[in-house]
Coordinates of C-alpha atoms in Angstrom, one line a residue:
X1 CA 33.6 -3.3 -22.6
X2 CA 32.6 -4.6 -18.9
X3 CA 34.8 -3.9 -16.2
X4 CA 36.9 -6.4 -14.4
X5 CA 36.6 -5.1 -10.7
X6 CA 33.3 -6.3 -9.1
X7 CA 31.0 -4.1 -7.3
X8 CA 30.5 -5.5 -3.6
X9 CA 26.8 -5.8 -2.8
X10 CA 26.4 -6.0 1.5
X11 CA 23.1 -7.9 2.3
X12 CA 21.2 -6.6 5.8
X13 CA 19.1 -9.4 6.4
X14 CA 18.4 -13.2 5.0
X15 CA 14.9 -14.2 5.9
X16 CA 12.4 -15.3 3.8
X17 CA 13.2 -11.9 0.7
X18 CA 17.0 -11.7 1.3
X19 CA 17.8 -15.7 1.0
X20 CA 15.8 -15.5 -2.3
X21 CA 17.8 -12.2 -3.5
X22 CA 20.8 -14.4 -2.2
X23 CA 20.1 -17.0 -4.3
X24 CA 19.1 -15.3 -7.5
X25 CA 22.3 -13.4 -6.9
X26 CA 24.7 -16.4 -6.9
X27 CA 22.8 -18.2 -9.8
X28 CA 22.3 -15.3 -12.0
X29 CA 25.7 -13.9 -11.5
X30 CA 26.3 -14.1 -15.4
X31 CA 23.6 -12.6 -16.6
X32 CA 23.9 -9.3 -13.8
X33 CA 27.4 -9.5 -14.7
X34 CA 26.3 -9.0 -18.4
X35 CA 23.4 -6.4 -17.8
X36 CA 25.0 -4.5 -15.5
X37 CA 28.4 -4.3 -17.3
X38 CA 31.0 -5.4 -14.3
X39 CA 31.1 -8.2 -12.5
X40 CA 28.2 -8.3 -8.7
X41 CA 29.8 -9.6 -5.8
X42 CA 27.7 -10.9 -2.8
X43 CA 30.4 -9.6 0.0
X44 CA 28.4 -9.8 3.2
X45 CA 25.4 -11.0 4.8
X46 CA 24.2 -9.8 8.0
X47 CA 21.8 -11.8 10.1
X48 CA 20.3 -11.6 13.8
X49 CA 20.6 -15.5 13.8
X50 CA 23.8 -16.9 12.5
X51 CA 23.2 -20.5 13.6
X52 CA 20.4 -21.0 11.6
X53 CA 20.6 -23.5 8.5
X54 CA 19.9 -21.3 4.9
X55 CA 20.0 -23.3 1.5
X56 CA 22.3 -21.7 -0.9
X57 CA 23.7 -18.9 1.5
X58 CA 28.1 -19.6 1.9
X59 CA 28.5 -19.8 5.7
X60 CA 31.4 -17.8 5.1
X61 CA 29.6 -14.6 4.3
X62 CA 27.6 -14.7 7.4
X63 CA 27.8 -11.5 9.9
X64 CA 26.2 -10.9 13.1
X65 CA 27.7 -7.0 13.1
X66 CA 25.7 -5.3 10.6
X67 CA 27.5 -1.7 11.3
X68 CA 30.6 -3.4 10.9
X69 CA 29.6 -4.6 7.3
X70 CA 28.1 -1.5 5.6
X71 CA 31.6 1.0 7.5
X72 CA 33.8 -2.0 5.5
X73 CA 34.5 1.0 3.1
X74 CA 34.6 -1.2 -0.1
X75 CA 30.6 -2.2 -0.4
X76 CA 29.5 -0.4 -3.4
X77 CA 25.7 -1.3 -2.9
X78 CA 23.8 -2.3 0.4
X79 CA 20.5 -4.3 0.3
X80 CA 18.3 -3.7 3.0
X81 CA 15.3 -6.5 3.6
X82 CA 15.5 -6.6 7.2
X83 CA 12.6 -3.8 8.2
X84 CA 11.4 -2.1 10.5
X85 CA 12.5 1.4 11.5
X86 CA 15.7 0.6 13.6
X87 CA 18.2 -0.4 13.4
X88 CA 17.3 0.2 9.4
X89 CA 17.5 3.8 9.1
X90 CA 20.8 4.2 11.0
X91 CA 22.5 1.4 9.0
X92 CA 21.1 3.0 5.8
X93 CA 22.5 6.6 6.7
X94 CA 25.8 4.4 7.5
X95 CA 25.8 3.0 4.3
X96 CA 25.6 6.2 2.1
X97 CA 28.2 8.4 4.7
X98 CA 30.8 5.1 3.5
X99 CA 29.8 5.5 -0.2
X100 CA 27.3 2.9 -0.5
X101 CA 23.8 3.4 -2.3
X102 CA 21.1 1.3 -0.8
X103 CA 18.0 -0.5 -2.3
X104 CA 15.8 -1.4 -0.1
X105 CA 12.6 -2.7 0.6
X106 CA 11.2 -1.0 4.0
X107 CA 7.7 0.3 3.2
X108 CA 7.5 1.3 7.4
X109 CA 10.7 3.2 7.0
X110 CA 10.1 5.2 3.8
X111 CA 6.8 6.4 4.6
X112 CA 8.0 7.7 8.2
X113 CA 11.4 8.9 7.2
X114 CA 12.0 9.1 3.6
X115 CA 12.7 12.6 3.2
X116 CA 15.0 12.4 5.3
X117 CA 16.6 9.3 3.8
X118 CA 16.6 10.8 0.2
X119 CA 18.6 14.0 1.5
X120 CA 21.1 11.7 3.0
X121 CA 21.6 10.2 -0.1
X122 CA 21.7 13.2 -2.0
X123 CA 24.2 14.9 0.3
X124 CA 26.7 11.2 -0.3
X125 CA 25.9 11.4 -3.7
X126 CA 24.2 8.0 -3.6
X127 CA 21.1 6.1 -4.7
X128 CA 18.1 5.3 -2.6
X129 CA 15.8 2.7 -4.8
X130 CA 12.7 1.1 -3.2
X131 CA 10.9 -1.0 -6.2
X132 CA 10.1 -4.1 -3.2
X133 CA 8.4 -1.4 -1.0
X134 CA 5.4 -1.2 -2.8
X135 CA 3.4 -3.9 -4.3
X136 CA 6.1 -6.9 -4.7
X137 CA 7.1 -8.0 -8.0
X138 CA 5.1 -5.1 -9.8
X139 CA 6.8 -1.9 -11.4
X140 CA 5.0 0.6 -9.7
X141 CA 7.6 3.0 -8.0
X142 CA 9.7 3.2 -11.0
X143 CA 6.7 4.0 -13.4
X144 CA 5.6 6.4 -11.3
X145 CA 9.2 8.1 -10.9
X146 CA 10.3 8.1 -14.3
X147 CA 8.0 6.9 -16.8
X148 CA 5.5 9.4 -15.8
X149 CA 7.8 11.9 -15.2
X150 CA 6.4 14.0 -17.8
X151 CA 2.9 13.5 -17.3
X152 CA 0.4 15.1 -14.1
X153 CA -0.6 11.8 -12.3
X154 CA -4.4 13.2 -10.9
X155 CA -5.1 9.8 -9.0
X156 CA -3.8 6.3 -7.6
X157 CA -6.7 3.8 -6.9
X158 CA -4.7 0.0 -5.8
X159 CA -5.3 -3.2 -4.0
X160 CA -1.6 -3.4 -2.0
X161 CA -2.5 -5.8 0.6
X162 CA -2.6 -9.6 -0.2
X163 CA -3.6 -10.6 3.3
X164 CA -6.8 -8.3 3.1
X165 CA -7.6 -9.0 -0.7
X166 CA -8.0 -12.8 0.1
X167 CA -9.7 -12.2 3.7
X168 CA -12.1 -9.9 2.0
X169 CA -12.0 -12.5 -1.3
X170 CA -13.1 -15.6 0.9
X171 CA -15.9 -13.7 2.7
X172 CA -17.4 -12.9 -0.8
X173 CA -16.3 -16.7 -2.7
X174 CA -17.1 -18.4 0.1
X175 CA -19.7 -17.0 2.5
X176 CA -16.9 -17.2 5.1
X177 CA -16.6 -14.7 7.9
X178 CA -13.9 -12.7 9.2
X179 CA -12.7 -14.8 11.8
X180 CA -12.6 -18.6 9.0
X181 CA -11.2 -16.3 6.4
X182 CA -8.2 -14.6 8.4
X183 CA -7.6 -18.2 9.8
X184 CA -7.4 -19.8 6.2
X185 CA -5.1 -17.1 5.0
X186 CA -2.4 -18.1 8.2
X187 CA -2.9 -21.3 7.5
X188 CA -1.7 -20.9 4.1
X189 CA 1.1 -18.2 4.8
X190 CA -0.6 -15.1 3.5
X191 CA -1.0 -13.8 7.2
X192 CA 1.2 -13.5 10.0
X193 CA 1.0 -15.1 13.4
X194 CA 0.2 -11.3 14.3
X195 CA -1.8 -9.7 11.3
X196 CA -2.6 -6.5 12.9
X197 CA -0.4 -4.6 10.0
X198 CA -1.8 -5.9 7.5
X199 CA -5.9 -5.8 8.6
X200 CA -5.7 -3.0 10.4
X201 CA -4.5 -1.1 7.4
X202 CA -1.1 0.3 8.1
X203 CA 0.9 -1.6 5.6
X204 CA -1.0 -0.5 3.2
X205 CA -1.1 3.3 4.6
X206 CA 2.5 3.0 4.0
X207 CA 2.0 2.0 0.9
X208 CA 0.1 4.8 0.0
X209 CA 2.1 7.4 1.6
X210 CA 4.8 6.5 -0.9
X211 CA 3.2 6.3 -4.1
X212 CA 1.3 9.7 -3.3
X213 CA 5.1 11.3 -2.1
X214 CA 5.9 9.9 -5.9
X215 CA 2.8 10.3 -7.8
X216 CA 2.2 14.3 -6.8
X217 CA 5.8 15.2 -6.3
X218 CA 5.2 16.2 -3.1
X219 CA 6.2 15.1 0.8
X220 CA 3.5 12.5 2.4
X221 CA 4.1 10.5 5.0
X222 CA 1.9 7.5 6.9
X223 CA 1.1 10.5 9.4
X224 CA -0.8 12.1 6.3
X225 CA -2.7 8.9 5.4
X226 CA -6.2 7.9 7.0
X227 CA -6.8 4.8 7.4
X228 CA -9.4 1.9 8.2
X229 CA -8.5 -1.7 8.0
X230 CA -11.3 -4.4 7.6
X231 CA -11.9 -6.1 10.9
X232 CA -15.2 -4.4 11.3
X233 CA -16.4 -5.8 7.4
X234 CA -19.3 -8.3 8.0
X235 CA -20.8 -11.1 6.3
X236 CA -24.1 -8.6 6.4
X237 CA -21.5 -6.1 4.5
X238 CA -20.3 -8.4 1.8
X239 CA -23.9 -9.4 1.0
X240 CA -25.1 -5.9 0.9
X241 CA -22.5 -5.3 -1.7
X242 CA -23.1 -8.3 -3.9
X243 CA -27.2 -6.8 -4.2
X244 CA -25.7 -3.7 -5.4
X245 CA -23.8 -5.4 -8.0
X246 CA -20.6 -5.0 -6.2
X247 CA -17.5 -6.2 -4.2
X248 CA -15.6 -5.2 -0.8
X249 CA -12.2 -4.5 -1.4
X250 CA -9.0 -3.0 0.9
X251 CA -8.0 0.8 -0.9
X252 CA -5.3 1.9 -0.8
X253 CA -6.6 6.1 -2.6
X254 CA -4.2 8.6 -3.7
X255 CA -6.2 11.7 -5.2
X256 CA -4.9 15.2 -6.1
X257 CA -7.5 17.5 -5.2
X258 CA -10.1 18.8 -8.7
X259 CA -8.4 21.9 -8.2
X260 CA -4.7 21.1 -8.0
X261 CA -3.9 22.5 -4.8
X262 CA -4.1 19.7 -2.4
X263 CA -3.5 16.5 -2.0
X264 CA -5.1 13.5 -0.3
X265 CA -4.0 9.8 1.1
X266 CA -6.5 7.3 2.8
X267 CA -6.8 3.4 3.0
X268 CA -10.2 2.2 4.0
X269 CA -12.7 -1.2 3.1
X270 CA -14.9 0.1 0.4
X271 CA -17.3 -1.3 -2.3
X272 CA -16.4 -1.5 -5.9
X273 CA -18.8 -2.7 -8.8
X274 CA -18.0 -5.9 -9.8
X275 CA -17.3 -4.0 -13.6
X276 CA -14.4 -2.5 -12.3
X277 CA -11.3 -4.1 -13.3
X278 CA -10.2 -4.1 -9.6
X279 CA -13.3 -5.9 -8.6
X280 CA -11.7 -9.2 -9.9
X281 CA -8.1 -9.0 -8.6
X282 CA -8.0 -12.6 -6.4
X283 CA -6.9 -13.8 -3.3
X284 CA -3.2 -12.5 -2.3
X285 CA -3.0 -10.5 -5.9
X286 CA -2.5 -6.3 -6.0
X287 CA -3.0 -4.2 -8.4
X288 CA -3.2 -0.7 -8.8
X289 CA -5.2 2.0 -11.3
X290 CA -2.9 5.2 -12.2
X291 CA -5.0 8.2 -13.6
X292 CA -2.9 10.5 -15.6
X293 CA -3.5 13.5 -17.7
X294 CA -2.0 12.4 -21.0
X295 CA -1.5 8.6 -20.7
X296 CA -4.7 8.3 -18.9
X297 CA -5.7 5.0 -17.3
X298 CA -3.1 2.4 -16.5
X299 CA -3.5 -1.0 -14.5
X300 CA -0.5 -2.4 -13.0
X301 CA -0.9 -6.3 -11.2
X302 CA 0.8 -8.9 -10.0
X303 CA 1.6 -10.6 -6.8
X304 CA 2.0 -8.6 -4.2
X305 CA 4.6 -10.2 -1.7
X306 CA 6.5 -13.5 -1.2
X307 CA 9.8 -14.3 -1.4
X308 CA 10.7 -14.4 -5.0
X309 CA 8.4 -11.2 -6.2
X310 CA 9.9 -8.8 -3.6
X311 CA 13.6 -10.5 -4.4
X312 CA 12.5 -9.9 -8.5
X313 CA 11.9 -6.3 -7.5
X314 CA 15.0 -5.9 -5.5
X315 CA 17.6 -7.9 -8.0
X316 CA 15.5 -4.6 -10.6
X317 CA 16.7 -2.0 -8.4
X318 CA 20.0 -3.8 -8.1
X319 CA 21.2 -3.9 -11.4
X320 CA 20.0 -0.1 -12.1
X321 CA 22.1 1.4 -9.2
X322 CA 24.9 -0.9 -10.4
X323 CA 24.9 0.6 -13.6
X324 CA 24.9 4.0 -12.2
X325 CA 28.3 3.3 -10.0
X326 CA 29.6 1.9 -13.5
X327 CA 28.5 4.8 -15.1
X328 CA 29.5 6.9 -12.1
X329 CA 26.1 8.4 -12.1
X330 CA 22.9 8.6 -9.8
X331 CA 19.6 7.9 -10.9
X332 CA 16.3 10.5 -9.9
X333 CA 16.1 11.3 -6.3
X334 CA 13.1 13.1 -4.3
X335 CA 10.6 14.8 -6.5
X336 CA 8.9 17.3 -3.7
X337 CA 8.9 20.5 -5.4
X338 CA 5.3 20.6 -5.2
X339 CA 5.0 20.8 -1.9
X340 CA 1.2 20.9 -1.7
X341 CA -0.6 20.7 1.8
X342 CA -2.1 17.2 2.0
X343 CA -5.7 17.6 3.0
X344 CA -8.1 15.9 5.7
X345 CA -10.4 13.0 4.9
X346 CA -13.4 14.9 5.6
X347 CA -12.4 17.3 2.4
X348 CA -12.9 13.8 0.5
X349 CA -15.9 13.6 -1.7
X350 CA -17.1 10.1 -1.9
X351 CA -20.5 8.2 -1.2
X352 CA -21.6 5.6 1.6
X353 CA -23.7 3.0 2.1
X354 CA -25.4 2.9 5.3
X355 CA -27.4 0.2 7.0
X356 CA -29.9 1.3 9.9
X357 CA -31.7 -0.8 12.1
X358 CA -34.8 1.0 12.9
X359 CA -38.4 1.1 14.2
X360 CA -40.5 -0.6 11.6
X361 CA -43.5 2.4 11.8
X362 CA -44.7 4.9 9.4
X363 CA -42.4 7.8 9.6
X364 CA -39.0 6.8 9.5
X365 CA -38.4 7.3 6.0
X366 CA -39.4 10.9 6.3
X367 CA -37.0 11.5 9.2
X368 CA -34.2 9.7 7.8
X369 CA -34.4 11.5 5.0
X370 CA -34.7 15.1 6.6
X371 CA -31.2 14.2 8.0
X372 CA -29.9 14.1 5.0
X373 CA -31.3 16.7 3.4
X374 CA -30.1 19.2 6.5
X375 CA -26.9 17.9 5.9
X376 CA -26.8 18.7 2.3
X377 CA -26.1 15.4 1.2
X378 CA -28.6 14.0 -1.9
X379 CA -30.1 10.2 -1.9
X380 CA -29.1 8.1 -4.5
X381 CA -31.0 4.7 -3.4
X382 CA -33.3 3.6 -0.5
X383 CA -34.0 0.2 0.0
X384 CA -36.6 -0.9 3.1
X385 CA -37.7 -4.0 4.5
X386 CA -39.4 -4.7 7.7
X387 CA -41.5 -7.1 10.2
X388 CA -42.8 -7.5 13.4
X389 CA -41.8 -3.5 14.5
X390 CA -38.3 -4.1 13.5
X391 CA -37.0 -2.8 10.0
X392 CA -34.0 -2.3 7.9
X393 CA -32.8 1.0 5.9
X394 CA -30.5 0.9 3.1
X395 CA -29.5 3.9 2.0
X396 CA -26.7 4.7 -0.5
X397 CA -25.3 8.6 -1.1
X398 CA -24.5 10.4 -3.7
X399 CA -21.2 12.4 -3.5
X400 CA -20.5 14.5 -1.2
X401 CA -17.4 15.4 1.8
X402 CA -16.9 12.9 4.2
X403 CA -17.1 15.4 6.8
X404 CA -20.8 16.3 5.6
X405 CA -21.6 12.2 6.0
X406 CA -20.1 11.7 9.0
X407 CA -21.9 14.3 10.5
X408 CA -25.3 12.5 9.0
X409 CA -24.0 9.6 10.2
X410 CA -24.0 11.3 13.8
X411 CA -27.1 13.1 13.7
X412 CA -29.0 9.3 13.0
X413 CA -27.4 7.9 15.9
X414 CA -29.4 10.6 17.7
X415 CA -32.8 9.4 16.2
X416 CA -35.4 7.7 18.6
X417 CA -36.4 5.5 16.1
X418 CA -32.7 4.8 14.7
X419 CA -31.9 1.2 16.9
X420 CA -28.4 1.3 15.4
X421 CA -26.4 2.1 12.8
X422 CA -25.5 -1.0 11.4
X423 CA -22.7 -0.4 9.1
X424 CA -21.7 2.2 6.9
X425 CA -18.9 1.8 4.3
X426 CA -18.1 4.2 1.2
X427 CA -18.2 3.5 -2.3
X428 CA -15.9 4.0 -5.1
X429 CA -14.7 2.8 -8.4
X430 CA -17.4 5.1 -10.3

């Protein structure tokens, strides 16, 4: 039997997710109604901009004084889409100390502060839900959460960047470099006016941070995650990949350590053979590999952003903390009773592929190579190729810690007969 008195849903923020959840709130009223079992009121917006013209949002629900709205004491649910780290957190803290539960999709927010946010919760006795943080339109968080609850999740592996993936997929398409490609992705909306977030890695480092919090049950915030972004990726990069029968892709790597007692986050460029599933994800598209003992390997993809995929992901969290205030129940909070040390990127072991510039003259093979053997670190391939005293070196790793390869790395720089070190960039995906 559904319940006749509606639950009041606040809305902090109506840009380009919140008019969308707006509107798929209004014209799917019905259907929420019937799946979450009472009626879902829209009871407040509130907006920085109040004079601005938005298509399907009642004038009459329009707020400039956010506080004012989630303290209102009847607003069962609060939607947060406005980002950002204030004033966010304090309106989400608000919103749980007047009984509200909050879904939200603020990836900066969670990855900074979300311990904190999930004992506020806790201590209110309210839901914190963040499907739209992470990868758009595609059930990842809740997955993770609760239908892998029972299983050990050893590794997340994921594209979660749609402005990289199709920088990165139009410098291998189309021979394009950095520059065209991050152009043609603002041109068609997939980058900001600013893009430093999303090139330089730290959306997706926030990303990561929460799905390895998730994943290994334990606390990780972007403070725990290295991270690269792709500026420094060159056409000479994506070329070197294609000869080795593989791609450049954005990572976003979540590993728990081979013996269980550590944990490590990083987002860096890397190459990918073009056999890996991941090596075909598109322009703006995520996707992300979960490795887990029992269910073993699962592949998650969509589109990663927009509008309409984060307001799908949103209007998903919606109707499950609705039915837990019908229910007058909460649904799974923090999972940190691991609480295992997160480790340092050099603990990683990976493998690079490094491209020397070097005197073209016999010798240089031999030195190169003694680097790496006093450095402990094995030679998978070595390609060479030379003229007119100037040569290339191509040399690709086995495994090994990154702290063993960057001091290699360090200890060519010092070579006479080492001009530069071109590039170097790990490879992964094996």
């Amino acid at each position: 039997m559904m319940r006749t008195r509606p639950l009041k849903v606040a809305l902090l923020g109506c840009g380009v997710v919140g008019s969308e959840v707006a509107r798929l709130m209004t014209t799917h009223a019905d259907d929420l109604a019937a799946r979450v079992g009472a009626p879902v009121e829209l009871a407040g917006i509130a907006v920085r901009r109040p004079g601005r013209e938005r298509e399907g949002v009642p004038s009459e629900l329009v707020t400039t004084d956010a506080t004012a709205l989630v303290k209102r004491g009847d607003i069962d649910v609060v939607i947060e889409v406005i980002g950002g780290l204030e004033p966010a957190r304090s309106l989400i803290t608000t919103a749980f100390a007047y009984g509200a539960s909050v879904v939200t999709a603020n990836k900066a927010l969670l990855a900074e502060d979300g311990a904190a946010l999930h004992a506020a919760a806790e201590q209110h006795g309210a839901d914190l839900y963040y499907e739209a943080a992470v990868a758009g339109a595609i059930p990842l968080v809740r997955p993770l959460r609760e239908s892998l609850a029972g299983d050990k999740v050893n590794r997340v592996l994921g594209i979660v960047n749609g402005t990289t993936n199709y920088v990165l997929d139009k410098m291998d398409t189309s021979g394009a470099g950095y520059s065209e490609a991050i152009d043609e992705a603002t041109a068609l909306g997939y980058a900001e006016a600013d893009p430093t977030a999303d090139v330089e890695g730290f959306d997706a480092a926030a990303k990561a941070a929460i799905l390895a919090g998730i994943a290994f049950h334990t606390r990780v915030t972007i403070e725990d995650v290295h991270r690269e972004g792709i500026t420094e990726v060159s056409t000479a990069d994506i070329v070197s990949a294609k000869r080795m029968g593989c791609t450049v892709k954005l990572l976003a790597i979540c590993e728990r350590a081979a013996d269980g007692r550590s944990v490590t986050a990083r987002v860096h460029p890397a190459m990918i053979p073009l056999t890996h599933p991941l090596a075909s994800v598109r322009e703006a598209y995520n996707a992300v590999f979960v490795e887990a003992d029992a269910a073993g390997r699962l592949m998650f993809y969509g589109p990663g952003a927009g509008g309409a995929p984060t307001a799908s992901a949103v209007l998903g969290d919606l109707v499950a903390v609705c039915r837990n205030k019908v229910g007058e129940t909460t649904g799974p909070g923090e999972s940190a009773y691991t609480q295992l040390p997160v480790g340092h990127m050099g603990e990683v072991v990976t493998r690079y592929h490094i491209s020397l510039d070097v005197a073209d003259k016999p010798g240089v093979l031999a030195q190169v190579s003694t680097v790496f053997a006093e450095h402990h670190v094995s030679i998978d391939t070595v390609r060479q190729q030379g003229k007119d005293g100037e040569a290339s070196l191509v040399v690709v790793t086995h495994r090994a810690p990154d702290a063993a390869l960057s001091a290699v790395v360090e200890a060519l720089r010092q070579l006479d007969t080492v001009r530069d070190v071109a590039s170097i960039m790990r490879v992964e995906g094996e």
